[in-house]
Coordinates of C-alpha atoms in Angstrom, one line a residue:
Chain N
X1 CA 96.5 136.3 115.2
X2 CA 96.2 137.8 118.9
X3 CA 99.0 136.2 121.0
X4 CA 97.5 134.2 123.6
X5 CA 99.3 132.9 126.9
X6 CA 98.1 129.4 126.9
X7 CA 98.5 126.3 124.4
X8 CA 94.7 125.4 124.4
X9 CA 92.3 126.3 120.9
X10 CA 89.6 128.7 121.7
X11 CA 87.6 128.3 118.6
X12 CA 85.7 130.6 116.7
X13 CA 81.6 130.9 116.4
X14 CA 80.2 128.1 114.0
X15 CA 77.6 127.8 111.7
X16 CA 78.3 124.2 111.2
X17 CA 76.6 123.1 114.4
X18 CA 73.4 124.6 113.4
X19 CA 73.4 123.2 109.7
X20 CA 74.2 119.8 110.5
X21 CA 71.0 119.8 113.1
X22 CA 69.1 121.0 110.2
X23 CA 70.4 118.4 108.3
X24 CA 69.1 115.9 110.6
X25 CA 65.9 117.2 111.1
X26 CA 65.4 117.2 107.3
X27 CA 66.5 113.5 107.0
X28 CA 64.2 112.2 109.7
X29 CA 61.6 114.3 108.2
X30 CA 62.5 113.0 104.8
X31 CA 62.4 109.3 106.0
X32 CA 58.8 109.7 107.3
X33 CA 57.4 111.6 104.2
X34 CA 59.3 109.6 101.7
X35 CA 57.4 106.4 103.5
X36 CA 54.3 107.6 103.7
X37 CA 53.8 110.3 100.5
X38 CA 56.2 109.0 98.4
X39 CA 57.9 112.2 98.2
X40 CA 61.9 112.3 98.4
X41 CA 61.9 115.7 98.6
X42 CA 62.7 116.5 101.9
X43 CA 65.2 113.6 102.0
X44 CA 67.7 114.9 98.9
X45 CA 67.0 118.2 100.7
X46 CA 68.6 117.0 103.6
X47 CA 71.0 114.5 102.3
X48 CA 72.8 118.0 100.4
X49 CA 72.7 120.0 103.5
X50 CA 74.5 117.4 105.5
X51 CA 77.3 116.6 102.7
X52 CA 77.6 120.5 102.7
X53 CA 77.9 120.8 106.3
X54 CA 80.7 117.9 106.3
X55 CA 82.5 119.4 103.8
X56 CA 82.4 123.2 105.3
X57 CA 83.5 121.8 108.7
X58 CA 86.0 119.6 108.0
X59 CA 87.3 122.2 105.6
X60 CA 87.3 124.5 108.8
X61 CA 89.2 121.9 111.0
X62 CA 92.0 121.9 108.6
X63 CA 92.1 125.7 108.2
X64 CA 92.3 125.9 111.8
X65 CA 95.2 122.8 112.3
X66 CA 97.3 123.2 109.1
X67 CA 97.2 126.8 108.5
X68 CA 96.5 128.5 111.6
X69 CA 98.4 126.6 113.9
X70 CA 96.1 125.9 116.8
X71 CA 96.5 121.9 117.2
X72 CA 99.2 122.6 119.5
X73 CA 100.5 119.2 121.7
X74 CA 97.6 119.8 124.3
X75 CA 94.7 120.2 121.8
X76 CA 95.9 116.9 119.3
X77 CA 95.8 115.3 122.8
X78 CA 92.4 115.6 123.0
X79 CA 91.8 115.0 119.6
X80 CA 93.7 111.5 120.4
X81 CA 91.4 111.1 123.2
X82 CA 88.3 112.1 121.1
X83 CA 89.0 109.6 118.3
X84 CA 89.9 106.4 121.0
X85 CA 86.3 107.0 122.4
X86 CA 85.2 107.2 119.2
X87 CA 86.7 104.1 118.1
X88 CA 85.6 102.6 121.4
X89 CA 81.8 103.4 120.3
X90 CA 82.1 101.8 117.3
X91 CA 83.3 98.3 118.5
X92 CA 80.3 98.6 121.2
X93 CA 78.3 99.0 117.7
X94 CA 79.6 96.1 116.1
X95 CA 79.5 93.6 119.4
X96 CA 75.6 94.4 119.4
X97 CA 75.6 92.7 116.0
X98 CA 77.9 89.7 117.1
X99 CA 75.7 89.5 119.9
X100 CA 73.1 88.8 117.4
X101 CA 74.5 86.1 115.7
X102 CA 75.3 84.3 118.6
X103 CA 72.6 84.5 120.0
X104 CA 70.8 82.9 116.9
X105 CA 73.6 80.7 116.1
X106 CA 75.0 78.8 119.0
X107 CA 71.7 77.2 120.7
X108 CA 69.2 77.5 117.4
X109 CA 65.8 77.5 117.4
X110 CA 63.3 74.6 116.2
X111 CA 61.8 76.8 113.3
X112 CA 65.5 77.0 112.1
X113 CA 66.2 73.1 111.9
X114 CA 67.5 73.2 115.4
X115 CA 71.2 73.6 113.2
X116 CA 73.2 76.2 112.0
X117 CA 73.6 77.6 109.4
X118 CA 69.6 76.8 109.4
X119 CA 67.6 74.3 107.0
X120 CA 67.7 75.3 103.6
X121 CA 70.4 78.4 103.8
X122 CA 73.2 77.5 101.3
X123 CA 76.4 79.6 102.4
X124 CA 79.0 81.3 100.7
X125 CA 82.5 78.8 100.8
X126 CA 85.0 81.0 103.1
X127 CA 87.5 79.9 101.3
X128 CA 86.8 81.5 98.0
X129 CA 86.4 85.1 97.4
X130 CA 86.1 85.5 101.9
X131 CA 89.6 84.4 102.4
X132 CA 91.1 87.2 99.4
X133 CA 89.0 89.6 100.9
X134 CA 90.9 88.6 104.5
X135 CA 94.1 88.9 102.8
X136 CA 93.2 92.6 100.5
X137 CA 92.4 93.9 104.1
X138 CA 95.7 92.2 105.8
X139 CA 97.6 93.8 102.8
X140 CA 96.0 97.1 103.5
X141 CA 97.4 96.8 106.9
X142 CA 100.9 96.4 106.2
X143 CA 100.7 99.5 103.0
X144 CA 98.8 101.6 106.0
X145 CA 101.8 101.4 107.9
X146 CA 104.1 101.7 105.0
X147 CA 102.5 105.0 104.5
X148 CA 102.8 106.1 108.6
X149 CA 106.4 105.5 108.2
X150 CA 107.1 107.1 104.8
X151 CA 105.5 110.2 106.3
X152 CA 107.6 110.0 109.4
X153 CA 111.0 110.4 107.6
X154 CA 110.0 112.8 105.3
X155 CA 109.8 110.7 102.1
X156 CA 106.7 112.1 100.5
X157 CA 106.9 110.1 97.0
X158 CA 107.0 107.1 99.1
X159 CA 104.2 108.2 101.4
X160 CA 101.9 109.3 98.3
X161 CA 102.5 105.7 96.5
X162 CA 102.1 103.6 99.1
X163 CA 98.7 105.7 100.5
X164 CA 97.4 105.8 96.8
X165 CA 98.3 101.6 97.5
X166 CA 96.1 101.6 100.6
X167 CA 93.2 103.3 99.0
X168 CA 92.9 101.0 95.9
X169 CA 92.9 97.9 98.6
X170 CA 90.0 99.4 100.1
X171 CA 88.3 100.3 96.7
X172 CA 89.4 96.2 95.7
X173 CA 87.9 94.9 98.8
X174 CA 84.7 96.8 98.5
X175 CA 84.2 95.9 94.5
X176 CA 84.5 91.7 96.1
X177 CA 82.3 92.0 98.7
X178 CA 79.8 94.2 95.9
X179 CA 80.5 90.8 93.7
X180 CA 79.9 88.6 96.9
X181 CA 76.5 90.6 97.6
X182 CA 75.2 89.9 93.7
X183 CA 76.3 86.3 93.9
X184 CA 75.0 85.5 97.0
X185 CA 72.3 82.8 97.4
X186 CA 70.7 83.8 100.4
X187 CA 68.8 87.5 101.0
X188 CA 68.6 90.0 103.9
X189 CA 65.0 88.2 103.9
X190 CA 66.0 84.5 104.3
X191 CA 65.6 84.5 108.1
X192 CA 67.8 85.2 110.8
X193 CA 70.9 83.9 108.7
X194 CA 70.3 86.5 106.2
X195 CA 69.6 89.3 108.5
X196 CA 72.7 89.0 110.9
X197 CA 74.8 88.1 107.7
X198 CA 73.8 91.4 105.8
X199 CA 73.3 93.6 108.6
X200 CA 76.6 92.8 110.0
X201 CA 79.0 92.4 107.2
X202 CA 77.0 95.5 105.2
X203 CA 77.5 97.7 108.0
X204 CA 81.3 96.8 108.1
X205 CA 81.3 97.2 104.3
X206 CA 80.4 100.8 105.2
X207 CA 83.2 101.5 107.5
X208 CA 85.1 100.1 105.0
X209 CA 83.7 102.7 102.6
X210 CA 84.4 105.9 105.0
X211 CA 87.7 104.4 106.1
X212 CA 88.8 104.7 102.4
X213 CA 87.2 108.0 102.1
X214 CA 89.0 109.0 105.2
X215 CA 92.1 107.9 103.9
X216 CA 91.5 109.5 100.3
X217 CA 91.3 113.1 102.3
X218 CA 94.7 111.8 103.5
X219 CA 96.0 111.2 100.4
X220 CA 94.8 114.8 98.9
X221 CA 96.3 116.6 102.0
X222 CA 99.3 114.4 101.9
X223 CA 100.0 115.7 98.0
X224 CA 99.2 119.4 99.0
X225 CA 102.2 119.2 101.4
X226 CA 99.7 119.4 105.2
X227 CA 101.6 116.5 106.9
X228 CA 105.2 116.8 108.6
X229 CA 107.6 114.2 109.6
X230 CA 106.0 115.1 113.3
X231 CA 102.5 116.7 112.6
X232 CA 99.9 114.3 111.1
X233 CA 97.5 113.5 113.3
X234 CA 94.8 113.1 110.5
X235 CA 96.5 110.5 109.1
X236 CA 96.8 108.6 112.7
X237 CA 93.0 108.4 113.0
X238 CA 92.6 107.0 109.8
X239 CA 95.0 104.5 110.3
X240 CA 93.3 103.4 113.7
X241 CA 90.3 103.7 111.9
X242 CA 91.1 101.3 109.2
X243 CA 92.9 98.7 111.4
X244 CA 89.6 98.5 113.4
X245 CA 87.4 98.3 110.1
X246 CA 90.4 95.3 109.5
X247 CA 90.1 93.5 113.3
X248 CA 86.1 93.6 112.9
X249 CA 86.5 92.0 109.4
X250 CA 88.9 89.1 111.1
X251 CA 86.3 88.6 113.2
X252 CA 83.2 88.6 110.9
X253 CA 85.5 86.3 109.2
X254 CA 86.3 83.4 111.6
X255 CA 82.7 84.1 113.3
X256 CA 80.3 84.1 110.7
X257 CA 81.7 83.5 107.1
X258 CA 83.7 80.6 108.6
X259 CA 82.4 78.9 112.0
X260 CA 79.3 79.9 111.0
X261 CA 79.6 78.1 107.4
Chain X
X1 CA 118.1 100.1 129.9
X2 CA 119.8 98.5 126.6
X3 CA 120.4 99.8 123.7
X4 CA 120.2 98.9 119.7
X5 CA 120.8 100.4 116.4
X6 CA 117.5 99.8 114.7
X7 CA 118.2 99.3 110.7
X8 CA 114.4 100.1 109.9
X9 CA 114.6 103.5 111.6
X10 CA 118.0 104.3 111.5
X11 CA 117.7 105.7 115.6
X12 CA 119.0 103.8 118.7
X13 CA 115.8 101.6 120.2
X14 CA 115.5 99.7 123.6
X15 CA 116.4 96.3 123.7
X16 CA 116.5 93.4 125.4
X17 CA 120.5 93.2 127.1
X18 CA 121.3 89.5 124.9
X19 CA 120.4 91.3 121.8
X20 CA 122.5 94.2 122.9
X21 CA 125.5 92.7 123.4
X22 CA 125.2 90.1 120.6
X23 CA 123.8 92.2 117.7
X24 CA 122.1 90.4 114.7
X25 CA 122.8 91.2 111.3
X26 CA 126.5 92.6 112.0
X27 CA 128.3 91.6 108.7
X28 CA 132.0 90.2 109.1
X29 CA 135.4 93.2 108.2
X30 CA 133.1 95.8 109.0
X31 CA 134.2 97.4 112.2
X32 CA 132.1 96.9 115.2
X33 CA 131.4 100.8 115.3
X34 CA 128.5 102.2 116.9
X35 CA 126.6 104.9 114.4
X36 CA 126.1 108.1 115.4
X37 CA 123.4 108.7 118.1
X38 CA 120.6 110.2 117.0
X39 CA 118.0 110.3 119.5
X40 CA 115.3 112.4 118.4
X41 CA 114.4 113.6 114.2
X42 CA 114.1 117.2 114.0
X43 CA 110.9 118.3 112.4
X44 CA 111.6 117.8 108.6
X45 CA 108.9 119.6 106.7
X46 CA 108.2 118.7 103.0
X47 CA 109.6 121.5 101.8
X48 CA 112.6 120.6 103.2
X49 CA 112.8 117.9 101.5
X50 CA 114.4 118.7 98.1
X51 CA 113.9 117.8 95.0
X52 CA 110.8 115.3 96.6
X53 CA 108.8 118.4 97.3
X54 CA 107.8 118.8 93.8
X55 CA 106.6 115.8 93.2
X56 CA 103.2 115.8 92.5
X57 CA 102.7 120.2 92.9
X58 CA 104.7 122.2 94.8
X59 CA 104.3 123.4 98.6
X60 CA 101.6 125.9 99.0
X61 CA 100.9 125.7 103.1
X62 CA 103.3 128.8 103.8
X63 CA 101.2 130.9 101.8
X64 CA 97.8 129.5 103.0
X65 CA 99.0 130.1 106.6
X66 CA 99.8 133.4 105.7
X67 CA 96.5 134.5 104.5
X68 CA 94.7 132.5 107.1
X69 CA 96.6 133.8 109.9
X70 CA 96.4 137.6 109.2
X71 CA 94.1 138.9 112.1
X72 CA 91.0 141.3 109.8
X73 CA 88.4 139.7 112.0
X74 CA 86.7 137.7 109.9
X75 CA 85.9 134.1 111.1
X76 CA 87.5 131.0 109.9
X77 CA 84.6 129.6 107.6
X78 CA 84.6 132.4 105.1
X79 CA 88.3 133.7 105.4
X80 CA 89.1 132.6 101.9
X81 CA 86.9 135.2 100.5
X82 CA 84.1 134.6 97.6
X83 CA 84.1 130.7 97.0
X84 CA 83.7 130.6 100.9
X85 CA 81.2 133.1 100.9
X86 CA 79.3 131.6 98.2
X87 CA 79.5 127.9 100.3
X88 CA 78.6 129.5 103.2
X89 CA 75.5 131.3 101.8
X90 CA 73.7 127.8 99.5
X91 CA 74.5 125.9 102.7
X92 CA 72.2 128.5 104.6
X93 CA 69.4 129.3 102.2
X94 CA 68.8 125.5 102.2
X95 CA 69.1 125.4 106.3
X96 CA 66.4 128.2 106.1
X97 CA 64.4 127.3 103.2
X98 CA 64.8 123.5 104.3
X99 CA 63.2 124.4 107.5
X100 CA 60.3 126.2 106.7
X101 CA 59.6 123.2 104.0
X102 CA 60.1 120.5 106.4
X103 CA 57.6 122.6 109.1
X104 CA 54.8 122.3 106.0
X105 CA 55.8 119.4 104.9
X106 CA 55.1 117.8 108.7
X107 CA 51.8 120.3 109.1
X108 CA 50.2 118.6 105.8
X109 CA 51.2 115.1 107.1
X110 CA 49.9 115.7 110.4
X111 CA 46.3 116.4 109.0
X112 CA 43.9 113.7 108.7
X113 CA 43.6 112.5 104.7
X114 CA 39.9 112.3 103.2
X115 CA 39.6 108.9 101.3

């Protein structure tokens, strides 16, 4: 490495970039031919460029963090900064959904009974299988941070045990609401009810998916020895990450699965 | 500013001046002696660690930084040699190849079909 007089990363040229607009390109492509020829081409075609593109980059970023040194204070900074925005984006995503549902729910329409939940929708009982799946994600909050502080003092069978903890809460949570999904008696077709219900809590179970793959990275770079008592900024974001995917699950909870019940 | 021996992390914490001077938790014959002050952990890598660093494979990260900080030139994304180069050259045959089939693939849509 050429010494260099300032604390700031200076990265080098990236194929990454170009590869993942490729990606894209292919996907949107792929949507529109696999709707209108039937073909799925174009789609796995673009699907595979994009997972090889994530893996390549992220690869990349941990290359240039862990073994090269250049997320000095100043640049994991910004990386702070970068994640919080990030974070911020995704609640904007998840209020347009709430939005939704109270818009439908709290003065409903004549075609829907004029009540809620509308004429003829049978909900799930929040008290059942919605109320363990509050307390797997609570849980997960509490092994999350038993994991943050493990790896602050250094004790990396603890930290290992209690992330590997974390992880199967996530998988548990995700096999419920699976269970929930196949039980359900209402569809993604029964009407408003069914369309704020699945498009909201299905794009949270999706979070909840990449948080756990997020924190399953963790997990693999925690047991190849990337993260120091001071240095492990990866593992921050996926903590924030999964206390947001927990805070918009509280609130799917009380909102629709219970006030809306 | 008040301070307080924090059990959980074992350093001195802020604290409000009541709990200060009437600490909770203080068990009866020990002597009221105040731990040594340790205000900031040193940077304790996993190696460091002892016999907890073996757990599960041993440390590999010095040698990694060693080969990815030796300065040949070559850029980050194919710095581990073969496997890299390998990744790198699948990932842009398809970005190529992907591209011209998505360019004739949206040609043949875009032309009128005969029923």
């Amino acid at each position: 490495m050429a010494h260099q007089a300032h604390a700031y990363h200076m990265v080098d040229p990236s194929p990454w970039p170009l590869t993942g607009a490729v990606a894209a390109l292919l996907m949107t492509s792929g949507l529109a031919t696999w709707f209108h020829q039937h073909s799925t081409t174009l789609m796995t075609l673009g699907t595979i460029l994009l997972l090889l593109t994530m893996y390549q980059w992220w690869r990349d970023i941990v290359r240039e963090g862990t073994f090269q040194g250049h997320h000095t204070p100043p640049v994991q900074k910004g990386l702070r900064y970068g994640m919080i925005l990030f974070i911020t984006s995704e609640v904007f995503f998840f209020l347009g959904f709430f939005w939704a549902f109270y818009h439908a729910s709290l003065a409903p329409t004549p075609e829907l009974g004029g009540c809620w939940p509308p004429t003829g929708i049978t909900t799930l009982d929040p008290f059942e299988v919605p109320l363990l799946n509050t307390a797997v994600l609570l849980a997960s909050g509490v092994t999350v941070t038993w994991a943050h502080h493990s790896i602050m003092e250094g004790q990396r069978k603890e930290a290992i045990q209690s992330l590997t903890l974390t992880i199967l809460l996530g998988f548990y949570f995700t096999f419920l609401q699976g269970m929930e999904y196949y039980e359900a008696p209402f569809t993604i077709a029964d009407g408003v009810y069914g369309a704020t219900f699945f498009v909201a809590t299905g794009f949270h179970g999706l979070h909840v998916i990449i948080g756990s793959s997020f924190l399953a990275v963790c997990l693999l770079r925690q047991i190849n020895h990337h993260f120091t008592s001071q240095h492990h900024f990866g593992f921050e974001a996926a903590a924030w990450y999964w206390h947001f995917v927990d805070v918009v699950w509280l609130f799917l909870y009380v909102s629709i699965y219970w006030w809306g019940s | 500013m008040y301070y307080k021996f924090s059990g959980f992390t074992q350093k001195l914490t802020g604290s409000a001046p009541t709990a200060a001077y009437s600490p909770q938790g203080l068990r009866p014959g020990v002597p009221a002696e105040a731990p040594a002050m340790i205000f900031a952990s040193p940077t304790k890598l996993v190696s460091e660690a002892g016999t907890m660093a073996e757990y599960i494979g041993p440390n590999r990260v010095p040698d990694l930084q060693r080969l990815f900080q030796t300065s040949d030139g070559v850029p980050i994304h194919l710095k581990r040699g073969v496997p890299d180069r390998l990744l790198y050259r699948t990932t842009m045959a398809l970005t190529i190849g992907g591209t011209l089939y998505c360019l004739v693939a949206l040609y043949f849509a875009a032309q009128p079909q005969n029923k």
